[in-house]
Amino acid sequence: MTLEGEVREAADRILNADEVTVISHIDADGITSLSVLMQAITRAGVMATPVFLRQLEPLMMHRVPKDDSLKVFSDLGAGQQNLLEEHGLAEDEVVIVDHHVSQEVDTPYLQVNALPYGHTKFSAAGAAYLVARAIDADNRDLAKLAVIGNVGDMMAREDCGLIGPAREIAGDGIEYGNVTARRDLNLFGISTRPLHICLAYSDETPVRGVTGNPQGARRFLELHGIRTRTDSGRWRVWEDLDDSERQTITSALTEQVVADGGDVEKLTAELYLFPDEAPQTALRNAAEFSTLLNACGRWARPEIGAAVCADDRGVALREAEHMLTHHRATIKELMHYILKTGVEELGAVQYIHVGDRFPDTVVGIGAGMALSKLNQDKPVLVMCSLPEDPSLTKVSMRATDRMVGAGLDLQAALIEAAAPFGGAGGGHAIAAGAYIPREAEEEFLGLVDACIGRQRTRGQA
């Protein structure tokens, strides 16, 4: 079957159902994919119920209802089909809308998954949008949510913009009118961060005297005649600047990076903005919108993120913004803790155990941020305790694009290392996680280190 055939069959199965349960992950991709499906399904007049899961694993299967509804798994399911079988779900009771590596089982569950067709930069939200568009071509307004999901799941990072089917979906949003795309400086926080903070803490391309140096960034702006405050005294943000000002800054940064012998390949990127959202807010661009949704999921309130995706700009948005503030503060504290405490280095990985000091839902993000200031030749592994289940340890790993390009696959490493202990692992080559028994931590570390070491050796061959 083709991807188009999978999409059509999934849409038809949904339209023919009396009732649907949409079961999804809690991150930005999971929240947006569920939101796309829920809106498309209910618009078609089919009753739908949302269910969010932190992870599809044995202890969570009781959340999957045993009723007559069609179970649509989004951003989950491809790699856990054995659990669906064990739960007693028949082939005609399930649709999987995912982008993770598929697990082979006896039951031929219907999947909408672009990965087997070679589309590696395409998230579950993108797959969900294809199904929504097949349900009704008028669902093109939902392309905006698919853009947020793709960007939030780092599908635009390596290529400095969305590519393939993900970019085509962005084109649908542009044509509809609620998405704009422009080539711009590769920054995070273009709608909410003061200019100098935005420049200082966007480190895809390090710039001497600017990166990691807010005061240096402010001096840089003033040197090039860029005002940092509005006439009313408010800090200006990147989206406040006109084309001439943005070009002045981009040109000056390019000249400095080149003069220092640096690489400007990732200095600019295609950014995605939403003209239907209020300026100077976290909803104005895809990167910040996805961070807000991640905050909702990480603090166990993904339904708040889904409400924002469904255009609730009242109570839900205020709660989401509060969680975003708390989320950012906690991640900053975690990153500083990792850097201050320091990591232990093995042959192929560097690691730290943070105990129960931080929620397990944020350790991966903090690890990714800290990695930019750690050894760039080794992925970082962070372990944390689970207060609700002291017998388990949560493991999060992060790598860089360069490591992945050299052959590292964190998902494969964690799945292999967790297997002897009955642990569960998953994710992507660049970012992955696992749950293992607490008493297995030391042996598990050795297995991960050996596996990453073998991957590096193969990559160098």
Coordinates of C-alpha atoms in Angstrom, one line a residue:
M1 CA 0.0 0.0 0.0
T2 CA 1.1 3.6 -0.6
L3 CA 1.1 6.4 2.0
E4 CA -1.8 8.0 0.1
G5 CA -3.6 4.7 0.3
E6 CA -3.0 4.5 4.1
V7 CA -4.3 8.0 4.5
R8 CA -7.5 7.3 2.5
E9 CA -8.2 4.0 4.3
A10 CA -7.7 5.7 7.7
A11 CA -10.0 8.6 6.8
D12 CA -12.7 6.1 5.6
R13 CA -12.4 4.0 8.7
I14 CA -12.8 7.1 10.9
L15 CA -15.8 8.4 8.9
N16 CA -17.5 5.0 9.2
A17 CA -17.0 4.8 13.0
D18 CA -19.8 5.5 15.4
E19 CA -17.4 6.7 18.0
V20 CA -13.6 7.3 18.1
T21 CA -11.1 7.5 20.9
V22 CA -8.0 9.5 20.0
I23 CA -5.0 8.4 22.2
S24 CA -1.9 10.6 22.0
H25 CA 1.4 11.5 23.6
I26 CA 1.8 14.6 25.8
D27 CA 4.5 16.5 23.9
A28 CA 3.9 19.3 21.3
D29 CA 3.7 16.8 18.5
G30 CA 1.3 14.6 20.4
I31 CA -0.9 17.5 21.5
T32 CA -1.1 19.0 18.0
S33 CA -1.7 15.6 16.3
L34 CA -4.6 14.9 18.7
S35 CA -6.0 18.4 18.2
V36 CA -5.9 18.0 14.4
L37 CA -7.7 14.7 14.5
M38 CA -10.2 15.7 17.2
Q39 CA -11.2 18.8 15.2
A40 CA -11.4 16.9 11.9
I41 CA -13.4 14.0 13.4
T42 CA -15.9 16.2 15.3
R43 CA -16.4 18.5 12.3
A44 CA -17.4 15.3 10.4
G45 CA -20.1 14.6 12.9
V46 CA -18.4 11.7 14.6
M47 CA -18.2 11.5 18.4
A48 CA -14.7 11.6 19.6
T49 CA -13.0 11.4 23.0
P50 CA -9.4 12.4 23.7
V51 CA -7.0 10.4 25.9
F52 CA -3.4 11.6 26.7
L53 CA -0.6 9.2 27.8
R54 CA 2.9 10.0 28.9
Q55 CA 4.0 6.8 27.3
L56 CA 2.3 3.7 25.7
E57 CA 3.6 1.0 28.0
P58 CA 2.1 -1.9 30.0
L59 CA 1.2 0.2 33.1
M60 CA -0.6 2.7 31.0
M61 CA -2.7 0.3 28.9
H62 CA -5.6 0.5 31.4
R63 CA -6.2 4.1 30.1
V64 CA -7.1 2.6 26.6
P65 CA -10.8 1.9 26.9
K66 CA -12.2 -1.6 26.2
D67 CA -15.3 -0.4 24.4
D68 CA -16.7 -0.3 20.9
S69 CA -15.0 2.9 19.8
L70 CA -12.3 3.0 17.1
K71 CA -9.0 3.6 18.7
V72 CA -6.8 6.1 16.9
F73 CA -3.3 6.3 18.3
S74 CA -1.4 9.4 17.4
D75 CA 2.4 9.9 18.0
L76 CA 2.1 6.5 19.7
G77 CA 1.5 3.0 18.7
A78 CA 3.9 2.2 15.8
G79 CA 6.6 0.8 18.1
Q80 CA 4.2 -0.7 20.7
Q81 CA 1.9 -2.8 18.6
N82 CA 2.6 -5.9 20.8
L83 CA 0.8 -4.0 23.6
L84 CA -2.2 -3.4 21.4
E85 CA -2.4 -7.2 20.7
E86 CA -2.0 -8.0 24.4
H87 CA -4.8 -5.6 25.1
G88 CA -7.1 -7.6 22.9
L89 CA -7.5 -5.0 20.1
A90 CA -8.4 -6.4 16.8
E91 CA -7.1 -5.1 13.4
D92 CA -10.4 -3.3 12.6
E93 CA -10.5 -1.6 16.0
V94 CA -7.2 0.4 15.5
V95 CA -5.7 3.2 13.4
I96 CA -2.1 4.2 14.1
V97 CA -1.0 7.7 13.0
D98 CA 2.6 7.9 13.9
H99 CA 6.2 8.6 12.7
H100 CA 8.2 6.3 14.8
V101 CA 9.9 3.0 13.8
S102 CA 7.2 0.3 13.3
Q103 CA 7.2 -2.9 15.3
E104 CA 6.4 -6.1 13.4
V105 CA 3.5 -8.1 14.9
D106 CA 1.0 -10.7 13.7
T107 CA -1.9 -8.3 13.6
P108 CA -1.8 -6.1 10.4
Y109 CA -2.9 -2.8 12.1
L110 CA -3.6 0.0 9.8
Q111 CA -0.9 2.7 10.0
V112 CA -0.4 6.1 8.5
N113 CA 3.3 6.4 8.8
A114 CA 5.6 8.3 6.4
L115 CA 8.8 6.8 7.8
P116 CA 8.7 3.6 5.7
Y117 CA 8.4 5.7 2.6
G118 CA 11.6 7.6 3.3
H119 CA 10.2 10.7 5.0
T120 CA 12.3 11.1 8.1
K121 CA 11.5 14.8 8.7
F122 CA 7.8 14.3 9.2
S123 CA 6.1 14.2 12.5
A124 CA 2.8 12.6 13.7
A125 CA 1.1 16.0 13.4
G126 CA 1.9 16.0 9.7
A127 CA 0.4 12.5 9.3
A128 CA -2.6 13.5 11.3
Y129 CA -3.1 16.5 9.0
L130 CA -3.0 14.2 5.9
V131 CA -5.8 12.2 7.5
A132 CA -7.8 15.3 8.4
R133 CA -7.5 16.7 4.8
A134 CA -8.6 13.3 3.5
I135 CA -11.7 13.5 5.8
D136 CA -12.5 16.9 4.4
A137 CA -10.5 19.1 2.0
D138 CA -11.8 22.1 3.9
N139 CA -9.6 21.2 6.9
R140 CA -6.7 23.1 5.5
D141 CA -6.8 25.6 8.4
L142 CA -5.4 22.7 10.5
A143 CA -2.1 22.8 8.6
K144 CA -1.0 25.5 11.1
L145 CA -1.2 22.9 13.9
A146 CA 0.8 20.4 11.8
V147 CA 3.5 23.0 11.3
I148 CA 3.7 23.6 15.1
G149 CA 3.9 19.8 15.7
N150 CA 6.7 19.3 13.1
V151 CA 8.7 22.3 14.4
G152 CA 8.2 21.2 18.0
D153 CA 9.5 17.7 17.2
M154 CA 12.6 19.2 15.7
M155 CA 11.8 18.3 12.1
A156 CA 13.0 21.7 10.9
R157 CA 16.2 21.8 12.9
E158 CA 18.7 19.9 10.7
D159 CA 17.7 21.5 7.4
C160 CA 16.9 24.9 8.9
G161 CA 13.4 24.6 7.7
L162 CA 10.7 22.0 6.9
I163 CA 11.3 19.8 3.9
G164 CA 9.3 17.3 1.9
P165 CA 5.7 16.6 2.9
A166 CA 6.1 18.7 6.0
R167 CA 6.9 21.8 3.9
E168 CA 4.0 21.0 1.5
I169 CA 1.7 21.1 4.5
A170 CA 3.2 24.5 5.5
G171 CA 2.3 25.5 1.9
D172 CA -1.3 24.6 2.6
G173 CA -1.3 26.9 5.6
I174 CA 0.3 29.7 3.7
E175 CA -2.4 29.3 1.0
Y176 CA -5.1 29.3 3.6
G177 CA -3.7 32.4 5.2
N178 CA -2.9 31.5 8.8
V179 CA 0.8 30.6 8.2
T180 CA 3.6 32.8 6.8
A181 CA 7.1 31.6 6.1
R182 CA 10.2 33.7 5.6
R183 CA 14.0 33.2 5.5
D184 CA 15.4 34.9 8.6
L185 CA 18.0 34.8 11.2
N186 CA 17.9 31.4 13.0
L187 CA 16.6 32.5 16.4
F188 CA 14.4 31.3 19.1
G189 CA 12.1 33.7 20.9
I190 CA 11.5 36.1 18.0
S191 CA 8.1 37.1 19.4
T192 CA 8.7 37.4 23.1
R193 CA 12.4 37.7 24.0
P194 CA 14.1 41.1 24.1
L195 CA 16.4 41.5 21.1
H196 CA 19.6 41.2 23.0
I197 CA 18.4 38.1 24.9
C198 CA 17.2 36.6 21.7
L199 CA 20.6 37.0 20.0
A200 CA 22.6 35.9 23.1
Y201 CA 20.7 32.7 23.7
S202 CA 20.2 31.4 20.2
D203 CA 23.4 29.4 19.7
E204 CA 22.9 27.3 16.5
T205 CA 25.8 29.4 15.1
P206 CA 28.1 30.8 17.9
V207 CA 29.1 34.4 17.4
R208 CA 32.1 35.7 19.4
G209 CA 31.1 38.4 21.8
V210 CA 27.4 37.8 21.3
T211 CA 26.5 34.2 22.0
G212 CA 25.9 33.6 25.8
N213 CA 26.6 37.3 26.4
P214 CA 23.5 39.5 26.7
Q215 CA 25.5 42.7 27.4
G216 CA 27.7 41.9 24.4
A217 CA 24.7 41.4 22.3
R218 CA 23.2 44.7 23.4
R219 CA 26.5 46.5 22.5
F220 CA 26.5 44.7 19.1
L221 CA 23.0 46.1 18.4
E222 CA 23.8 49.6 19.5
L223 CA 27.0 49.5 17.4
H224 CA 24.9 48.8 14.3
G225 CA 22.3 51.5 15.1
I226 CA 19.5 49.1 16.2
R227 CA 17.3 50.5 19.0
T228 CA 16.6 48.0 21.7
R229 CA 13.5 49.7 23.2
T230 CA 10.4 51.2 21.7
D231 CA 9.4 54.8 22.2
S232 CA 7.2 53.7 25.1
G233 CA 10.1 52.0 26.8
R234 CA 9.2 48.3 26.0
W235 CA 12.0 46.0 25.0
R236 CA 11.8 45.4 21.3
V237 CA 11.6 41.8 20.0
W238 CA 12.8 40.5 16.7
E239 CA 9.4 40.6 15.0
D240 CA 9.3 44.4 15.8
L241 CA 12.1 45.0 13.4
D242 CA 11.6 46.1 9.8
D243 CA 13.3 44.3 6.8
S244 CA 16.1 46.7 6.7
E245 CA 17.0 46.3 10.4
R246 CA 16.8 42.5 10.2
Q247 CA 19.1 42.6 7.2
T248 CA 21.6 44.9 8.9
I249 CA 21.9 42.5 11.9
T250 CA 22.1 39.4 9.7
S251 CA 24.8 40.8 7.5
A252 CA 26.9 42.0 10.4
L253 CA 26.6 38.6 12.1
T254 CA 27.5 36.8 8.9
E255 CA 30.6 39.0 8.4
Q256 CA 31.8 38.4 12.0
V257 CA 31.3 34.6 11.8
V258 CA 33.1 34.4 8.5
A259 CA 35.9 36.6 9.8
D260 CA 36.4 34.2 12.7
G261 CA 36.5 31.2 10.4
G262 CA 33.1 29.9 11.4
D263 CA 30.3 28.2 9.4
V264 CA 27.3 30.3 8.5
E265 CA 25.3 27.4 7.1
K266 CA 22.8 27.4 10.0
L267 CA 22.9 31.2 10.7
T268 CA 19.6 31.6 8.8
A269 CA 16.5 29.4 8.6
E270 CA 13.0 29.4 7.4
L271 CA 10.7 30.6 10.2
Y272 CA 7.0 30.0 10.5
L273 CA 4.7 32.8 11.8
F274 CA 1.0 33.0 12.4
P275 CA -0.6 36.3 11.3
D276 CA -3.9 35.4 13.0
E277 CA -2.2 35.4 16.5
A278 CA -1.4 38.4 18.6
P279 CA 2.0 40.0 18.1
Q280 CA 4.6 39.7 20.9
T281 CA 3.1 36.5 22.2
A282 CA 4.2 32.9 22.4
L283 CA 1.5 31.9 19.9
R284 CA 2.9 34.1 17.2
N285 CA 5.4 31.6 15.8
A286 CA 5.8 27.9 15.5
A287 CA 8.8 27.4 17.7
E288 CA 7.4 29.3 20.7
F289 CA 3.9 27.9 20.3
S290 CA 5.3 24.4 20.4
T291 CA 7.3 25.3 23.6
L292 CA 4.1 26.4 25.2
L293 CA 2.4 23.1 24.3
N294 CA 5.4 21.2 25.6
A295 CA 5.1 23.0 28.9
C296 CA 1.5 21.9 29.2
G297 CA 2.5 18.3 28.6
R298 CA 5.5 18.3 30.8
W299 CA 3.4 19.6 33.7
A300 CA 0.8 17.0 33.2
R301 CA -1.8 19.3 31.6
P302 CA -1.8 18.4 27.9
E303 CA -5.6 19.0 27.8
I304 CA -4.8 22.7 28.4
G305 CA -2.5 22.7 25.3
A306 CA -5.2 21.0 23.3
A307 CA -7.7 23.7 24.3
V308 CA -5.3 26.4 23.1
C309 CA -5.0 24.5 19.8
A310 CA -8.8 24.6 19.6
D311 CA -8.6 28.4 19.8
D312 CA -9.3 28.9 23.6
R313 CA -7.7 32.3 24.2
G314 CA -9.2 32.8 27.6
V315 CA -8.7 30.6 30.7
A316 CA -6.8 27.9 28.9
L317 CA -4.3 30.3 27.4
R318 CA -3.7 32.0 30.8
E319 CA -3.0 28.6 32.4
A320 CA -0.7 27.6 29.6
E321 CA 1.3 30.8 29.9
H322 CA 1.6 30.3 33.6
M323 CA 3.0 26.7 33.0
L324 CA 5.3 28.1 30.3
T325 CA 6.8 30.5 32.8
H326 CA 7.3 27.8 35.4
H327 CA 8.6 25.4 32.7
R328 CA 11.3 27.8 31.6
A329 CA 12.4 28.5 35.1
T330 CA 12.7 24.8 36.0
I331 CA 14.6 23.9 32.8
K332 CA 17.0 26.8 33.5
E333 CA 17.6 25.6 37.0
L334 CA 18.1 22.0 35.8
M335 CA 20.7 23.1 33.2
H336 CA 22.6 25.1 35.7
Y337 CA 22.5 22.2 38.1
I338 CA 24.0 19.8 35.4
L339 CA 26.7 22.3 34.5
K340 CA 27.6 23.2 38.2
T341 CA 27.6 19.6 39.4
G342 CA 29.4 18.3 36.4
V343 CA 29.0 15.0 34.4
E344 CA 30.9 11.8 34.6
E345 CA 32.5 10.6 31.4
L346 CA 32.7 7.0 30.1
G347 CA 34.3 5.9 26.9
A348 CA 31.5 7.0 24.6
V349 CA 28.9 8.8 26.8
Q350 CA 28.7 11.4 29.5
Y351 CA 26.1 11.1 32.3
I352 CA 24.7 12.5 35.5
H353 CA 22.0 11.4 38.0
V354 CA 19.9 14.2 39.2
G355 CA 17.9 12.1 41.8
D356 CA 14.5 13.5 42.5
R357 CA 15.4 17.1 42.3
F358 CA 13.6 17.7 39.0
P359 CA 10.4 16.3 37.3
D360 CA 11.2 13.4 35.0
T361 CA 9.2 15.2 32.3
V362 CA 11.8 18.0 31.9
V363 CA 15.2 16.2 32.3
G364 CA 15.5 15.5 28.6
I365 CA 15.0 19.2 27.7
G366 CA 17.5 20.3 30.3
A367 CA 20.0 17.7 29.0
G368 CA 19.7 19.0 25.5
M369 CA 20.3 22.5 26.6
A370 CA 23.3 21.6 28.8
L371 CA 24.9 19.5 26.0
S372 CA 25.8 22.6 24.1
K373 CA 28.2 23.5 26.9
L374 CA 29.5 20.0 27.5
N375 CA 31.8 17.6 25.6
Q376 CA 30.6 17.9 22.0
D377 CA 32.0 14.5 21.1
K378 CA 29.8 12.4 23.4
P379 CA 26.0 12.3 23.9
V380 CA 24.7 13.1 27.3
L381 CA 22.6 10.8 29.5
V382 CA 20.6 12.0 32.4
M383 CA 19.0 9.8 35.0
C384 CA 16.3 10.8 37.5
S385 CA 14.3 9.1 40.2
L386 CA 10.5 8.7 40.0
P387 CA 9.0 9.7 43.4
E388 CA 5.7 7.9 42.4
D389 CA 7.6 4.7 41.7
P390 CA 11.0 4.5 43.5
S391 CA 11.7 1.1 41.9
L392 CA 12.2 2.8 38.4
T393 CA 14.7 5.2 37.0
K394 CA 13.9 7.5 34.0
V395 CA 16.7 7.9 31.5
S396 CA 16.9 10.7 28.9
M397 CA 19.6 11.0 26.3
R398 CA 20.5 13.8 23.8
A399 CA 22.9 14.0 20.9
T400 CA 23.8 16.6 18.3
D401 CA 23.1 16.6 14.6
R402 CA 26.8 16.0 14.0
M403 CA 26.8 12.9 16.2
V404 CA 23.7 11.5 14.4
G405 CA 25.3 12.2 11.0
A406 CA 28.3 10.1 12.2
G407 CA 26.1 7.1 12.9
L408 CA 24.8 7.5 16.4
D409 CA 21.2 6.3 17.1
L410 CA 20.1 6.9 20.7
Q411 CA 16.8 5.2 20.3
A412 CA 18.5 2.0 19.2
A413 CA 21.1 2.2 22.0
L414 CA 18.5 2.6 24.7
I415 CA 16.2 -0.1 23.4
E416 CA 19.1 -2.5 23.3
A417 CA 20.5 -1.6 26.7
A418 CA 17.1 -1.6 28.4
A419 CA 16.0 -4.9 27.0
P420 CA 17.9 -7.2 29.4
F421 CA 16.1 -5.6 32.4
G422 CA 12.6 -5.6 30.9
G423 CA 12.9 -1.8 30.4
A424 CA 11.1 0.2 27.8
G425 CA 12.9 2.7 25.4
G426 CA 12.0 4.8 22.5
G427 CA 12.3 8.2 20.7
H428 CA 14.6 9.2 17.9
A429 CA 18.3 9.0 16.9
I430 CA 19.0 12.4 18.3
A431 CA 16.8 12.3 21.4
A432 CA 15.5 9.2 23.3
G433 CA 14.4 8.0 26.7
A434 CA 13.9 4.8 28.7
Y435 CA 12.6 3.4 31.9
I436 CA 14.8 0.9 33.8
P437 CA 14.8 -0.8 37.2
R438 CA 16.6 1.3 39.7
E439 CA 19.0 -1.5 40.7
A440 CA 20.1 -1.9 37.1
E441 CA 21.5 1.6 36.7
E442 CA 25.2 0.8 36.8
E443 CA 25.0 -2.2 34.5
F444 CA 22.6 -0.3 32.1
L445 CA 25.2 2.5 31.8
G446 CA 27.8 0.1 30.8
L447 CA 25.6 -1.4 28.1
V448 CA 24.6 2.0 26.7
D449 CA 28.3 3.1 26.6
A450 CA 29.3 -0.1 24.8
C451 CA 26.4 0.3 22.3
I452 CA 27.3 3.9 21.5
G453 CA 30.9 2.9 21.2
R454 CA 30.0 0.3 18.6
Q455 CA 27.9 2.8 16.7
R456 CA 30.8 5.2 16.6
T457 CA 33.2 2.5 15.4
R458 CA 30.8 1.6 12.6
G459 CA 30.4 5.2 11.7
Q460 CA 34.1 5.7 11.4
A461 CA 34.6 2.6 9.2

